[in-house]
PDB file of C-alpha atoms and ligand atoms in Angstrom:
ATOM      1  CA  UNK D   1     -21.049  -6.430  18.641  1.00 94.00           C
ATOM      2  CA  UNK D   2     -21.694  -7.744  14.844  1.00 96.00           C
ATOM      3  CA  UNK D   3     -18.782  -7.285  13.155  1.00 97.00           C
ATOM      4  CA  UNK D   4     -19.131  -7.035   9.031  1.00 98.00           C
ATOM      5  CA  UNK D   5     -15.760  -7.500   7.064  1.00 98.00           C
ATOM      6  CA  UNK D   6     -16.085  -7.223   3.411  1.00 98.00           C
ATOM      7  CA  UNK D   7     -12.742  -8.140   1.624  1.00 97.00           C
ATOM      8  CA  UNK D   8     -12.069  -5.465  -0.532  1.00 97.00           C
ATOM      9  CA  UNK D   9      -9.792  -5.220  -4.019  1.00 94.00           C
ATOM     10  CA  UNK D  10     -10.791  -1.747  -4.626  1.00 93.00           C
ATOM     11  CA  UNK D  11     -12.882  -3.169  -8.028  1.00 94.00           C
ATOM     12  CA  UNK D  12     -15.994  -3.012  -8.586  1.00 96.00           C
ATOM     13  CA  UNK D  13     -17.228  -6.003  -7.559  1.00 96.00           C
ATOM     14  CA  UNK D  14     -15.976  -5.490  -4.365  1.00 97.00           C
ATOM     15  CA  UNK D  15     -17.305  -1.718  -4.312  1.00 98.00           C
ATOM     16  CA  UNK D  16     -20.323  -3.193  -4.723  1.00 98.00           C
ATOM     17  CA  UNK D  17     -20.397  -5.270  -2.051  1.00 98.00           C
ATOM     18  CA  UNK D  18     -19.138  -2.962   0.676  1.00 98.00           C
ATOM     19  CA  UNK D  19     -21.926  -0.233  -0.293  1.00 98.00           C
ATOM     20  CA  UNK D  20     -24.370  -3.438  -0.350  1.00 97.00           C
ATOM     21  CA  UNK D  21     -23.346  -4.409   2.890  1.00 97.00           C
ATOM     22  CA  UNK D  22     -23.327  -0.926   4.520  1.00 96.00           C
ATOM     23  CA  UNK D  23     -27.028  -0.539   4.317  1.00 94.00           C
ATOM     24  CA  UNK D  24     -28.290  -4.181   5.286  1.00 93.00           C
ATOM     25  CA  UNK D  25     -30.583  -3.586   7.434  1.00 89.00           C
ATOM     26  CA  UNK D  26     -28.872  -5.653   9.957  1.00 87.00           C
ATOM     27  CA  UNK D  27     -25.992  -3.296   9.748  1.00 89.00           C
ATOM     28  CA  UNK D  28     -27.993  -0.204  10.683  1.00 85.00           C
ATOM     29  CA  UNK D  29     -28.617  -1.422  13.514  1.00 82.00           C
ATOM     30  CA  UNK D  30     -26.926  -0.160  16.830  1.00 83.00           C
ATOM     31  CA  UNK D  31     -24.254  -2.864  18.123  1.00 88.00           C
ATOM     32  CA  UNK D  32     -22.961  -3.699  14.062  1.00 94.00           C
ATOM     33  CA  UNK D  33     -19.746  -2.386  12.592  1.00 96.00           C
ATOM     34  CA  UNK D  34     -18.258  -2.612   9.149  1.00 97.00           C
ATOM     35  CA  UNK D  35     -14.460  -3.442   8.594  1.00 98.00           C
ATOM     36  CA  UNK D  36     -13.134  -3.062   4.839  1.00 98.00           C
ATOM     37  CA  UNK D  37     -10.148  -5.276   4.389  1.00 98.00           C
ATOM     38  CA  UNK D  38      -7.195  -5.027   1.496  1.00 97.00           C
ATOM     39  CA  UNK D  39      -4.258  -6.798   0.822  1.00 94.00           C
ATOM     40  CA  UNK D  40      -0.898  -5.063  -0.416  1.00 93.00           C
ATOM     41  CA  UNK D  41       0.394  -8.563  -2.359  1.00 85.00           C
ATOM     42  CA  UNK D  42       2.563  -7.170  -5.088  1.00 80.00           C
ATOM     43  CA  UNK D  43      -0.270  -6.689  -7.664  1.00 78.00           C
ATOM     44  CA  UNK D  44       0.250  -5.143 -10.497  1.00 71.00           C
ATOM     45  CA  UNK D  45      -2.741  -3.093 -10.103  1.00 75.00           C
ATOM     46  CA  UNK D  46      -1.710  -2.011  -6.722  1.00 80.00           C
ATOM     47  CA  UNK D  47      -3.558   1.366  -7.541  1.00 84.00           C
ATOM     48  CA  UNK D  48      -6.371  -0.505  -6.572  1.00 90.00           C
ATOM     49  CA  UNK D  49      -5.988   0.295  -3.180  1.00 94.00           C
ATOM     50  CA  UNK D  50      -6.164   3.983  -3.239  1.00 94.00           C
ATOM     51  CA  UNK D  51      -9.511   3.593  -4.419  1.00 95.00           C
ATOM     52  CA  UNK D  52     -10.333   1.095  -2.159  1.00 97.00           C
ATOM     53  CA  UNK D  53      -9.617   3.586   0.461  1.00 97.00           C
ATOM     54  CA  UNK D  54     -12.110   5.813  -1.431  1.00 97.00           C
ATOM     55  CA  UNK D  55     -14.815   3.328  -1.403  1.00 98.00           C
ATOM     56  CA  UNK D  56     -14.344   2.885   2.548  1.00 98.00           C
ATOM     57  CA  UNK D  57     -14.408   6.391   3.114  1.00 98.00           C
ATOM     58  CA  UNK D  58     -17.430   6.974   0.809  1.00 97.00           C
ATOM     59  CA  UNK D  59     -19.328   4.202   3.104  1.00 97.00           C
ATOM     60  CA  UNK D  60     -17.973   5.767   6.293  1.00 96.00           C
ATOM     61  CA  UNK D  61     -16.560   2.495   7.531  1.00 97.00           C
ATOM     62  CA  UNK D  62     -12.420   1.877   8.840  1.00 97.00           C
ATOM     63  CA  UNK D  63     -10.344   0.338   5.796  1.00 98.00           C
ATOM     64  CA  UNK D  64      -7.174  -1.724   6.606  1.00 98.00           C
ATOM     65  CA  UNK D  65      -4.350  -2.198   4.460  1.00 97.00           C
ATOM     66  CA  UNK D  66      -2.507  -6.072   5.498  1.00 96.00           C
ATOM     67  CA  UNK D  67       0.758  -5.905   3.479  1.00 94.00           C
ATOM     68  CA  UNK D  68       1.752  -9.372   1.784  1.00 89.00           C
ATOM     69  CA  UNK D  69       4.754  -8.741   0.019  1.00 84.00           C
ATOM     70  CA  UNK D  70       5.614 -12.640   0.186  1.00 82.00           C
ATOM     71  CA  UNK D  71       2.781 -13.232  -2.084  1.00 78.00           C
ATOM     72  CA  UNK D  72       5.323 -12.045  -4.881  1.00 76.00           C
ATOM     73  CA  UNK D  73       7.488 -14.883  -4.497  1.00 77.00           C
ATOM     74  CA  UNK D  74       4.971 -17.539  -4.097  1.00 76.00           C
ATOM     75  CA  UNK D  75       3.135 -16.313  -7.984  1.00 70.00           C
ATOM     76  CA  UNK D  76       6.249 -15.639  -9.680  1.00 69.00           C
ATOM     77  CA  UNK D  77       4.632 -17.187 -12.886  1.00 66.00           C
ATOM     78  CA  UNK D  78       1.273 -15.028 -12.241  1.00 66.00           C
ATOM     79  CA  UNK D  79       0.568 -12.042 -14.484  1.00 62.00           C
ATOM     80  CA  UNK D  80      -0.696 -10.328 -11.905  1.00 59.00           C
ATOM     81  CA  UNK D  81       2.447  -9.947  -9.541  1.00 60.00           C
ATOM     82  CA  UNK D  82       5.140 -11.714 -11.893  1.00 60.00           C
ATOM     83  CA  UNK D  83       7.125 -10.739 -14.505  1.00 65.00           C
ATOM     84  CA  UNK D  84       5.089 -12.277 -17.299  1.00 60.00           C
ATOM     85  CA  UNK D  85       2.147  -9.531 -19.612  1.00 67.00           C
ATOM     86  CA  UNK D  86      -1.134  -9.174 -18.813  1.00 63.00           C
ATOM     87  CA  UNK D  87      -3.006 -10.926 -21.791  1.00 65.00           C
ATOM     88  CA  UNK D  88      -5.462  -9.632 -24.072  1.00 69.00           C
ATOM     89  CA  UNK D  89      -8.840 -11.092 -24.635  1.00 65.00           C
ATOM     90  CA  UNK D  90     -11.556 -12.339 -22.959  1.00 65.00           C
ATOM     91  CA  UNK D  91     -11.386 -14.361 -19.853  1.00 58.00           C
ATOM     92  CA  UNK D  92     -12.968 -17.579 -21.802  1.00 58.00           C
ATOM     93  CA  UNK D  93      -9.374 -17.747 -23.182  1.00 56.00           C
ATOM     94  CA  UNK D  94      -6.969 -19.915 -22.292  1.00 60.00           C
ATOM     95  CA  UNK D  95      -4.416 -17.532 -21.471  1.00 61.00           C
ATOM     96  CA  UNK D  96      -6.274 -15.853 -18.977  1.00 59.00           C
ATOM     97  CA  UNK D  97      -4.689 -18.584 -16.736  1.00 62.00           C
ATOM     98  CA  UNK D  98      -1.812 -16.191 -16.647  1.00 63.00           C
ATOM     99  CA  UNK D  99      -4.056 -14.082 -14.206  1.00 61.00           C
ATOM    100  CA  UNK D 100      -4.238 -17.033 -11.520  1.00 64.00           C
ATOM    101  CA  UNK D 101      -2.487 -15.880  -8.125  1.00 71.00           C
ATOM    102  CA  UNK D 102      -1.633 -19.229  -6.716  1.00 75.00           C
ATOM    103  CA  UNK D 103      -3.622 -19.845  -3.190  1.00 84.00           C
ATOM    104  CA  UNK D 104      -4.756 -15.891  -3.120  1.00 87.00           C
ATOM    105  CA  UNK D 105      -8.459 -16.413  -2.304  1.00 91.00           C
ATOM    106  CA  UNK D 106      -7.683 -18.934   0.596  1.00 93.00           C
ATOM    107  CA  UNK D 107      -4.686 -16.680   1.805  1.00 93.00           C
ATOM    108  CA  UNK D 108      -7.321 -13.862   2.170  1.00 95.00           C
ATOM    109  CA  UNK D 109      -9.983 -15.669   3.772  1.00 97.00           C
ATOM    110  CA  UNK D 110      -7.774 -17.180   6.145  1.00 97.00           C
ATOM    111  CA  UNK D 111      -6.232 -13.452   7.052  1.00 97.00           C
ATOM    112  CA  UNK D 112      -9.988 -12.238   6.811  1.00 98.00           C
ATOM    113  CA  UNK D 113     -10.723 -14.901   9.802  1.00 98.00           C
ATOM    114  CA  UNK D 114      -7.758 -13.768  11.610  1.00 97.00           C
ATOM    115  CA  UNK D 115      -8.180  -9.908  11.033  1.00 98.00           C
ATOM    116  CA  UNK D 116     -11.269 -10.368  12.649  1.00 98.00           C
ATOM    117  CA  UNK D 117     -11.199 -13.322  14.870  1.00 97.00           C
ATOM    118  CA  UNK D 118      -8.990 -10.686  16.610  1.00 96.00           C
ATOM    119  CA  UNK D 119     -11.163  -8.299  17.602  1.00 95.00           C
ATOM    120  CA  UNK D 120     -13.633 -10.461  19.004  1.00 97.00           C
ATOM    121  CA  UNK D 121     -14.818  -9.803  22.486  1.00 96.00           C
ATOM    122  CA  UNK D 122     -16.991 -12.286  24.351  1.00 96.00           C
ATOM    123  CA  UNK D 123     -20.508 -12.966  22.789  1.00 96.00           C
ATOM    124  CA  UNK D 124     -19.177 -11.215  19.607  1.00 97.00           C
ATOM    125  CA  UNK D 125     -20.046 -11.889  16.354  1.00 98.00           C
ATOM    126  CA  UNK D 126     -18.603 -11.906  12.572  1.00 98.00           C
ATOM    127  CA  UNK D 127     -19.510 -12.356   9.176  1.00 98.00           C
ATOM    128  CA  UNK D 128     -16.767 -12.151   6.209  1.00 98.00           C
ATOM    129  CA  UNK D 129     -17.980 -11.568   2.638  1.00 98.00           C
ATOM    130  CA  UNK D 130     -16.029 -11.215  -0.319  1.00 95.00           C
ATOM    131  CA  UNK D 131     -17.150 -10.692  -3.936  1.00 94.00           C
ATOM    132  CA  UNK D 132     -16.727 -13.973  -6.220  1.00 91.00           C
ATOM    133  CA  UNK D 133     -19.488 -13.692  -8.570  1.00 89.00           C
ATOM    134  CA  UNK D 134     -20.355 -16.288 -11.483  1.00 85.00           C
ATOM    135  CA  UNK D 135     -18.205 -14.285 -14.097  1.00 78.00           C
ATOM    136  CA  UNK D 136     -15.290 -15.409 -12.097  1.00 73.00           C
ATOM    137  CA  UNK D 137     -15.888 -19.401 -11.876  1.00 66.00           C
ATOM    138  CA  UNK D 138     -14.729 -20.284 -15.428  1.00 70.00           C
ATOM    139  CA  UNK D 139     -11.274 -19.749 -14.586  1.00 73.00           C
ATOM    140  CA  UNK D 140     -10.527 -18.925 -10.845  1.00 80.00           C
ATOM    141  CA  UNK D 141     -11.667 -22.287  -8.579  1.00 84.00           C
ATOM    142  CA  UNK D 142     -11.308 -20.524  -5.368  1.00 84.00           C
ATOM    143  CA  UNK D 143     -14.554 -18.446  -6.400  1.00 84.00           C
ATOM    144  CA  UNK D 144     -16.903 -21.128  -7.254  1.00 88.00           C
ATOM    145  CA  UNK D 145     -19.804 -22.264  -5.360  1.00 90.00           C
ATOM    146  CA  UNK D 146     -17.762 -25.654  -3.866  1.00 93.00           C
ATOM    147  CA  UNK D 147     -15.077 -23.124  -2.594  1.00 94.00           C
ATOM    148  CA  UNK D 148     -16.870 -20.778  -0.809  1.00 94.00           C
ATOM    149  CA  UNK D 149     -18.924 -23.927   0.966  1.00 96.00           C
ATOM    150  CA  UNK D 150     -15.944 -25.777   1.844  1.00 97.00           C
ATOM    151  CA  UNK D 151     -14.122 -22.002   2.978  1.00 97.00           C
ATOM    152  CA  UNK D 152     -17.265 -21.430   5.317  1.00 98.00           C
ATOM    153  CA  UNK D 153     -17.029 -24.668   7.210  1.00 98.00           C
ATOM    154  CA  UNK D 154     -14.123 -23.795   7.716  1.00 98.00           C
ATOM    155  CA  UNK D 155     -14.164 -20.883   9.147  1.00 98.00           C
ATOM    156  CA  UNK D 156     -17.047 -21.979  10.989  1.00 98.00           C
ATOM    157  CA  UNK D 157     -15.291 -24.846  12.724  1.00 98.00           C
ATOM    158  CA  UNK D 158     -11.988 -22.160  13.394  1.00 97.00           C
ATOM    159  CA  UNK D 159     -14.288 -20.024  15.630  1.00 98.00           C
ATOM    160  CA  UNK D 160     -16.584 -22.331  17.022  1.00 97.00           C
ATOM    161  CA  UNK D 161     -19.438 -20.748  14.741  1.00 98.00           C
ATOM    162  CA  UNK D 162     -18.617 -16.931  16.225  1.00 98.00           C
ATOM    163  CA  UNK D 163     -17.384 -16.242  11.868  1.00 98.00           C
ATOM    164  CA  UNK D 164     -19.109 -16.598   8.920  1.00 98.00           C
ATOM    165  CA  UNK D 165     -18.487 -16.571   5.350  1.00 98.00           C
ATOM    166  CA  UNK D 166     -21.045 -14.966   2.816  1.00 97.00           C
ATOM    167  CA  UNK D 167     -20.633 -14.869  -0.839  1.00 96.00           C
ATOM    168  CA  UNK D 168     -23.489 -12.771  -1.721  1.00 96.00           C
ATOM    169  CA  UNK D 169     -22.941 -11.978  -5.593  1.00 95.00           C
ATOM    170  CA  UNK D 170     -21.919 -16.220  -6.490  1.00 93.00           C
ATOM    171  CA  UNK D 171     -24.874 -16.233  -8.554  1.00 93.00           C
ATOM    172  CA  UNK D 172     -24.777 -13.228 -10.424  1.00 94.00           C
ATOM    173  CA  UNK D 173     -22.659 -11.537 -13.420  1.00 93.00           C
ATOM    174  CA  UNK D 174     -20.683  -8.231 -13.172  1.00 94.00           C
ATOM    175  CA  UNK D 175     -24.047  -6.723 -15.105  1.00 95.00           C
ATOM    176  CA  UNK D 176     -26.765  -7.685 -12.579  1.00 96.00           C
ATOM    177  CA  UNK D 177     -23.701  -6.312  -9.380  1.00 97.00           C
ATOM    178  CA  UNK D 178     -23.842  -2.950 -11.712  1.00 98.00           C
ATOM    179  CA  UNK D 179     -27.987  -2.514 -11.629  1.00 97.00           C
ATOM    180  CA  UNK D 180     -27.374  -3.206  -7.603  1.00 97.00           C
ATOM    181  CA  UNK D 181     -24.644  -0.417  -7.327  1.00 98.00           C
ATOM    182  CA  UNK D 182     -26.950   1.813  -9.284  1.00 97.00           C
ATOM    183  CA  UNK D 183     -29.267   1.453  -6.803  1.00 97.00           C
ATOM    184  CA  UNK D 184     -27.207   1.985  -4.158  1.00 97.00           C
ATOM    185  CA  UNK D 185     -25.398   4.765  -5.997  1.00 97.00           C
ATOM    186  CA  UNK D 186     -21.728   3.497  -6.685  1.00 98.00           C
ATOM    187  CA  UNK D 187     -19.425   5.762  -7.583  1.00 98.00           C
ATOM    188  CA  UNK D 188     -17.645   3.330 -10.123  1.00 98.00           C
ATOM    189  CA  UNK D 189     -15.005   6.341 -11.059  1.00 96.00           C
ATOM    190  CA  UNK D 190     -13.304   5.493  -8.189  1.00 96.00           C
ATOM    191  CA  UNK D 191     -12.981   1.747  -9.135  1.00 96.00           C
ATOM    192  CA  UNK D 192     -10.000  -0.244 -10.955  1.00 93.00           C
ATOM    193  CA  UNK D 193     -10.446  -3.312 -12.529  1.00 89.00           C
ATOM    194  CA  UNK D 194      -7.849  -3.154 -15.371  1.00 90.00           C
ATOM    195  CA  UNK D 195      -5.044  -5.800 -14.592  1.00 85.00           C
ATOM    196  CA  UNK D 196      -2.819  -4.109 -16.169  1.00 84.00           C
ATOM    197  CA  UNK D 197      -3.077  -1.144 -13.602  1.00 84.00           C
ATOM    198  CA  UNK D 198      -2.814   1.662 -15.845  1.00 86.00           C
ATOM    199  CA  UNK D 199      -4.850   4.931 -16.112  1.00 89.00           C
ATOM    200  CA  UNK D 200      -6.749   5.036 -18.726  1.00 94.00           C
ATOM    201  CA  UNK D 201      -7.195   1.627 -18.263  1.00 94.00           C
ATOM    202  CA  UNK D 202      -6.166  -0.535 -20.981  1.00 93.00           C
ATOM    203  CA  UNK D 203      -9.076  -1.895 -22.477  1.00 94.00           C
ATOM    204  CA  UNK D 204      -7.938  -5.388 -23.778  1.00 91.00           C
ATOM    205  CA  UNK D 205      -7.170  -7.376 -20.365  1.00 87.00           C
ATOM    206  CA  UNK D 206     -10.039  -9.824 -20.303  1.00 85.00           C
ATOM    207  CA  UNK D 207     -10.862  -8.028 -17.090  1.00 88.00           C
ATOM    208  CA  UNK D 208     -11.317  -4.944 -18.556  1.00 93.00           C
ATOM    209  CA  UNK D 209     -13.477  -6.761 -21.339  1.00 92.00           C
ATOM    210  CA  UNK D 210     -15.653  -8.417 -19.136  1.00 91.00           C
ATOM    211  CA  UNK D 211     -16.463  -5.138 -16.694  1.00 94.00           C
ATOM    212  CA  UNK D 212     -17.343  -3.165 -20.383  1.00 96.00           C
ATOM    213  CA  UNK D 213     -19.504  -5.871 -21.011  1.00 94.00           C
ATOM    214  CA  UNK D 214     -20.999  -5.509 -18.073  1.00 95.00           C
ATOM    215  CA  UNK D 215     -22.017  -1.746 -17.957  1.00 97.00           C
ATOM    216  CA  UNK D 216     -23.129  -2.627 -21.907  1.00 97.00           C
ATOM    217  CA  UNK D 217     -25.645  -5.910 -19.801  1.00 96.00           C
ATOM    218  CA  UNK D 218     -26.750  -3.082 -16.634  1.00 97.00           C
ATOM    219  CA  UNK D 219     -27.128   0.105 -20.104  1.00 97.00           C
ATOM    220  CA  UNK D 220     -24.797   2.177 -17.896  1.00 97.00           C
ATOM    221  CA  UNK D 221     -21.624   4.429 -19.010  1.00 96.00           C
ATOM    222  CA  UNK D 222     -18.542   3.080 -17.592  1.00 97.00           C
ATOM    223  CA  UNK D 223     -17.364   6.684 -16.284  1.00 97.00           C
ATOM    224  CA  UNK D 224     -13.537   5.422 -16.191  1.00 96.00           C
ATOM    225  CA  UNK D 225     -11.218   6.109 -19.358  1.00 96.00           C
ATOM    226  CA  UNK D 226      -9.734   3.472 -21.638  1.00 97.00           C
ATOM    227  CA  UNK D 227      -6.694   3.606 -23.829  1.00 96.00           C
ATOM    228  CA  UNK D 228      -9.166   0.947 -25.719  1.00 95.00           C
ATOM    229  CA  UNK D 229     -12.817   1.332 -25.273  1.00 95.00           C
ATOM    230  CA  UNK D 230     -13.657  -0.474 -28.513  1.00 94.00           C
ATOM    231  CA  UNK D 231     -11.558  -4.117 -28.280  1.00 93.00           C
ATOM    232  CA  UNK D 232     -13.564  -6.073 -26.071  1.00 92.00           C
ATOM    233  CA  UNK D 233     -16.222  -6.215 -28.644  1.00 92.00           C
ATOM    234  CA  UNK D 234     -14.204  -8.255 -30.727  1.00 86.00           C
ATOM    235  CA  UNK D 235     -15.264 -12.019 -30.733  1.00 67.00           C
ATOM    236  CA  UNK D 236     -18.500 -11.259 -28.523  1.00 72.00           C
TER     237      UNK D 236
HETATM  238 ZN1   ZN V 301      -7.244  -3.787 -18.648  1.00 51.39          ZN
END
């Protein structure tokens, strides 16, 4: 068996990827299976995960839920879990620091291996992919290219080569992941990516700014509702 676990934050990024990974061709094949993977860690956006579940069920492939409650205490200074606001503006700003989750992309790679490390039987096989994509690497170090290299040898060495790590979208900006989930027909209603986890979304977080910006790049309508739809064009 080829096992194919796509880390998944129930964004769109991440939406993206499990639909793109769904129909590789390698994955049609008999003897390959598709695991989505979440992680319950406190976020603030913790809606997220219902429509992560949506996004599994859409691609017809199991979605498992890995509660990390400690997570919490180890970001206490992180917007994203802590007491502290989400800020406004875009994520070139310095205060988008605020959004940092202390060790969060190693913590889930390092579940991701074990999740599925797991399951292996004999001969088995596994790749893990998660979503990074260039938009991220101004801010967040754990997506960057360097990350993702050193994160695969690691993995690599863990299992004796059975797990791999893929990072399909590193290259590419939220608007060129949009014209792919056109193609492979996205539903990106049932997608968050507000950090501030509200419905309508708020408009202003920089991650809010950055996915209108890129529906604006792909000339789709982002179907989802904002209390703001109008603020991230300010200092384009
Ligand atoms: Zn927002």
């Amino acid at each position: 068996m080829k096992y194919h676990c796509v880390i998944l934050s129930g964004g769109m990024d991440s939406a993206t990827l499990l639909h793109h990974v769904a129909w590789l061709d390698e994955v049609q094949e008999y003897g390959s299976k598709v695991l989505a993977l979440s992680f319950d860690y406190g976020q603030r956006h913790v809606k997220e995960l219902e429509y992560a579940a949506a996004q599994a069920a859409d691609c017809g492939v199991s979605h498992t839920i890995i509660p990390l409650g400690f997570l919490t205490a180890l970001a206490p200074k992180s917007a994203l879990t802590g007491d502290v606001a989400v800020p406004e503006g875009h994520y070139a700003a310095d205060n988008m620091k605020l959004t940092v989750v202390p060790g969060r992309n190693t913590i889930f790679l390092a579940l991701a291996l074990a999740f599925v490390e797991g399951q292996l039987e004999e001969g088995d096989t596994a790749t893990i992919y998660y979503g990074a994509h260039a938009g991220d690497h101004t801010i967040y170090p754990d997506c960057r290219l360097n990350f993702a290299v050193g994160m695969d040898l690691a993995i690599r060495t863990a299992t004796e080569e059975r797990i791999k790590l893929v990072v399909p979208y590193q290259h590419m900006d939220k608007g060129d992941i949009l014209d792919e989930g056109r193609s492979l027909s996205v539903d990106y209603s049932k997608t968050m990516t507000c950090y501030a986890g509200t419905v309508p979304a708020c408009g202003k977080c920089g991650s809010c700014s950055e996915r209108l910006i890129g529906f604006d790049k792909a000339r789709m309508t982002d179907p989802l509702e904002y209390a703001d739809r109008e603020y991230y064009k300010q200092n384009l």
